[in-house]
Coordinates of C-alpha atoms in Angstrom, one line a residue:
Chain C
X1 CA 10.6 -8.9 3.9
X2 CA 9.8 -9.3 0.2
X3 CA 11.3 -7.0 -2.4
X4 CA 11.5 -7.0 -6.1
X5 CA 14.1 -4.8 -8.0
X6 CA 13.9 -4.0 -11.6
X7 CA 16.9 -1.8 -12.1
X8 CA 16.2 -1.0 -15.7
X9 CA 13.7 1.9 -15.8
X10 CA 13.5 2.1 -19.5
X11 CA 15.0 0.2 -22.5
X12 CA 14.8 1.2 -26.1
X13 CA 15.6 -1.3 -28.9
X14 CA 15.1 -1.5 -32.6
X15 CA 12.8 -4.1 -34.0
X16 CA 14.3 -7.6 -34.3
X17 CA 16.8 -7.0 -31.6
X18 CA 16.8 -9.3 -28.6
X19 CA 16.2 -7.7 -25.2
X20 CA 16.6 -8.9 -21.6
X21 CA 14.7 -7.5 -18.7
X22 CA 16.3 -8.0 -15.3
X23 CA 14.5 -8.9 -12.1
X24 CA 16.2 -9.5 -8.7
X25 CA 14.1 -10.5 -5.7
X26 CA 14.5 -10.8 -2.0
X27 CA 12.6 -13.2 0.3
X28 CA 13.2 -15.2 3.5
X29 CA 10.8 -17.9 2.5
X30 CA 12.0 -21.1 0.9
X31 CA 8.7 -21.5 -1.0
X32 CA 7.8 -18.6 -3.2
X33 CA 6.5 -17.8 -6.6
X34 CA 7.7 -15.4 -9.3
X35 CA 5.7 -13.8 -12.0
X36 CA 6.0 -11.6 -15.0
X37 CA 3.2 -9.3 -16.2
X38 CA 2.9 -7.1 -19.2
X39 CA 1.1 -3.7 -19.2
X40 CA 0.6 -2.5 -22.7
X41 CA -0.4 1.2 -23.4
X42 CA -4.1 0.2 -23.1
X43 CA -3.4 -0.3 -19.3
X44 CA -4.5 -3.8 -18.5
X45 CA -2.1 -6.2 -16.7
X46 CA -1.5 -9.4 -18.7
X47 CA -0.2 -12.5 -17.0
X48 CA 2.9 -13.9 -18.8
X49 CA 4.4 -16.6 -16.5
X50 CA 4.5 -18.0 -13.0
X51 CA 7.5 -19.9 -11.6
X52 CA 7.7 -21.9 -8.4
X53 CA 10.9 -21.6 -6.2
X54 CA 11.5 -25.3 -6.4
X55 CA 11.5 -25.4 -10.2
X56 CA 14.6 -23.8 -11.6
X57 CA 14.0 -25.0 -15.2
X58 CA 14.1 -22.3 -17.7
X59 CA 11.1 -21.8 -19.8
X60 CA 10.5 -20.8 -23.4
X61 CA 7.3 -19.7 -25.0
X62 CA 7.6 -18.6 -28.5
X63 CA 9.8 -15.5 -28.6
X64 CA 9.7 -15.2 -24.8
X65 CA 12.1 -17.0 -22.5
X66 CA 12.7 -16.8 -18.7
X67 CA 15.9 -17.6 -16.8
X68 CA 15.4 -18.4 -13.1
X69 CA 18.6 -18.5 -11.0
X70 CA 18.1 -19.1 -7.3
X71 CA 21.8 -18.6 -6.6
X72 CA 21.6 -15.0 -7.7
X73 CA 17.9 -14.5 -6.8
X74 CA 17.2 -13.5 -10.3
X75 CA 14.3 -14.1 -12.7
X76 CA 15.2 -12.5 -16.0
X77 CA 13.0 -12.2 -19.1
X78 CA 14.2 -12.3 -22.6
X79 CA 12.3 -11.3 -25.7
X80 CA 13.9 -12.6 -28.9
X81 CA 13.5 -10.7 -32.2
X82 CA 11.5 -8.0 -30.5
X83 CA 8.5 -6.4 -32.3
X84 CA 6.7 -3.1 -32.0
X85 CA 3.8 -4.8 -30.3
X86 CA 6.1 -5.8 -27.4
X87 CA 6.3 -2.2 -26.4
X88 CA 4.8 -2.1 -22.9
X89 CA 5.7 -1.9 -19.2
X90 CA 6.9 -5.2 -17.9
X91 CA 6.5 -6.0 -14.2
X92 CA 8.2 -8.7 -12.2
X93 CA 6.4 -9.8 -9.1
X94 CA 7.0 -12.1 -6.1
X95 CA 4.5 -14.0 -3.9
X96 CA 5.1 -16.0 -0.7
X97 CA 2.6 -18.8 -0.1
X98 CA 0.7 -17.5 -3.2
X99 CA -1.1 -14.6 -1.7
X100 CA -0.4 -10.9 -2.3
X101 CA 1.9 -10.0 -5.2
X102 CA 4.8 -7.7 -4.5
X103 CA 5.7 -5.9 -7.7
X104 CA 8.9 -4.3 -9.0
X105 CA 8.8 -0.8 -10.3
X106 CA 8.5 -2.0 -13.8
X107 CA 10.6 -1.6 -16.9
X108 CA 9.4 0.4 -19.9
X109 CA 10.3 -1.3 -23.1
X110 CA 10.1 0.7 -26.3
X111 CA 10.6 -1.2 -29.6
X112 CA 11.1 1.1 -32.6
X113 CA 10.5 0.1 -36.1
Chain V
X1 CA -9.7 -10.7 -22.1
X2 CA -8.9 -12.0 -18.6
X3 CA -12.5 -12.8 -17.6
X4 CA -12.3 -10.3 -14.7
X5 CA -14.6 -7.4 -15.1
X6 CA -14.4 -4.0 -13.3
X7 CA -16.8 -1.1 -13.3
X8 CA -16.7 1.7 -13.8
X9 CA -13.8 2.2 -16.2
X10 CA -13.3 5.8 -15.3
X11 CA -14.5 7.8 -12.3
X12 CA -14.0 11.5 -11.7
X13 CA -15.0 12.9 -8.3
X14 CA -14.2 15.6 -5.8
X15 CA -12.2 15.6 -2.6
X16 CA -14.1 14.5 0.4
X17 CA -16.5 12.2 -1.6
X18 CA -17.0 8.5 -1.4
X19 CA -16.9 6.0 -4.3
X20 CA -17.5 2.3 -4.8
X21 CA -15.5 0.3 -7.3
X22 CA -16.9 -3.1 -8.4
X23 CA -15.2 -6.3 -9.5
X24 CA -16.5 -9.6 -10.8
X25 CA -14.0 -12.4 -10.7
X26 CA -13.5 -15.1 -13.3
X27 CA -15.9 -17.9 -13.2
X28 CA -14.8 -20.4 -10.5
X29 CA -12.3 -18.1 -8.8
X30 CA -12.8 -17.7 -5.1
X31 CA -10.0 -15.2 -4.4
X32 CA -10.3 -11.6 -5.2
X33 CA -7.4 -9.1 -4.8
X34 CA -7.3 -5.3 -5.0
X35 CA -4.3 -3.3 -6.1
X36 CA -3.6 0.4 -6.5
X37 CA -1.3 1.7 -9.2
X38 CA 0.0 5.2 -8.8
X39 CA 3.0 7.1 -10.3
X40 CA 4.7 7.6 -6.9
X41 CA 3.9 4.2 -5.2
X42 CA 3.8 1.9 -8.2
X43 CA 1.6 -1.2 -7.9
X44 CA 0.6 -2.0 -4.4
X45 CA -1.5 -4.7 -2.8
X46 CA -4.5 -3.5 -0.8
X47 CA -6.5 -6.4 0.3
X48 CA -7.5 -10.0 -0.5
X49 CA -10.8 -11.9 0.0
X50 CA -11.3 -15.6 -0.3
X51 CA -14.8 -16.9 -0.6
X52 CA -16.3 -14.0 1.3
X53 CA -13.7 -13.7 4.0
X54 CA -10.8 -11.3 4.3
X55 CA -7.6 -13.2 3.9
X56 CA -4.8 -10.7 3.7
X57 CA -4.3 -7.0 4.1
X58 CA -1.7 -4.7 2.7
X59 CA -1.1 -1.0 3.0
X60 CA -4.8 -0.2 2.8
X61 CA -5.9 3.1 4.3
X62 CA -8.5 3.2 7.0
X63 CA -10.6 5.3 4.7
X64 CA -10.8 2.3 2.3
X65 CA -12.8 -0.8 2.9
X66 CA -13.8 -3.8 0.8
X67 CA -16.1 -6.8 0.9
X68 CA -16.8 -9.9 -1.1
X69 CA -20.4 -10.9 -1.5
X70 CA -21.9 -14.4 -1.7
X71 CA -21.9 -14.3 -5.5
X72 CA -18.2 -13.7 -5.2
X73 CA -18.2 -10.2 -6.7
X74 CA -16.3 -7.6 -4.6
X75 CA -16.5 -3.9 -4.0
X76 CA -13.8 -1.5 -2.9
X77 CA -15.2 1.5 -1.0
X78 CA -13.0 4.7 -0.9
X79 CA -14.2 7.5 1.4
X80 CA -13.1 11.0 2.3
X81 CA -11.2 11.1 -0.9
X82 CA -8.0 13.1 -1.2
X83 CA -6.1 14.2 -4.3
X84 CA -3.5 11.5 -3.6
X85 CA -6.0 8.8 -4.0
X86 CA -6.1 9.4 -7.7
X87 CA -4.8 6.1 -9.2
X88 CA -5.6 3.1 -11.3
X89 CA -7.3 0.5 -9.1
X90 CA -7.1 -3.1 -10.2
X91 CA -9.0 -6.1 -9.2
X92 CA -7.5 -9.6 -9.7
X93 CA -8.9 -13.1 -9.2
X94 CA -7.4 -16.5 -8.9
X95 CA -8.1 -20.1 -8.1
X96 CA -6.5 -20.7 -4.7
X97 CA -2.8 -21.0 -5.1
X98 CA -2.5 -20.0 -8.7
X99 CA -1.6 -17.0 -10.8
X100 CA -3.8 -13.9 -10.5
X101 CA -5.7 -12.5 -13.5
X102 CA -6.3 -8.8 -13.6
X103 CA -9.3 -6.8 -14.7
X104 CA -9.0 -3.7 -16.9
X105 CA -8.8 -1.4 -13.9
X106 CA -10.8 1.6 -12.8
X107 CA -9.1 5.0 -13.2
X108 CA -10.0 7.2 -10.4
X109 CA -9.4 11.0 -10.6
X110 CA -10.0 13.1 -7.6
X111 CA -10.3 16.8 -8.3

């Protein structure tokens, strides 16, 4: 069965701090896909990144970076030099054979100025 | 803007009623997915359609049904509504095998 665990319910940081959001997943498939989505206060779900199980290269996009480690079944997300606009709920999700997404419970990130 | 549109944005109705939520996928996307987001259950997959055919089903109640039309838009029908059906309903679309892009959601309130 698929499962995604985001153990951090809520994180508060001060602007310019770095913050890492944890994601641990469970799957029996050898081929799977991992995602991060952002849900700002306005409510929409914004796609951030997709990672394939056979590609363990870490990725950086501006202030965002992702660390994928198959050995620990983790796909962590780091925001460098956080900004108030980063305040949102962040969801990690898993998909087997690219169909339905199984989401974690989400981590609320509050960035204070 | 993801390119996925959903109507209406808000819906308030009474228990026992039936409502229809509408979704238009991004241009070129053949897959449409429906998700429910509630405080107690989180984000849950309901159902997927691909080019008009049902492809996958999640924990969708028997009172709920969906379809995808030849123009690829999709509708989610919720009937015999209960208080617990109050939630944010998202539609997402994708090109087969790729990331899903979500619409703005329909917030359903059942009174």
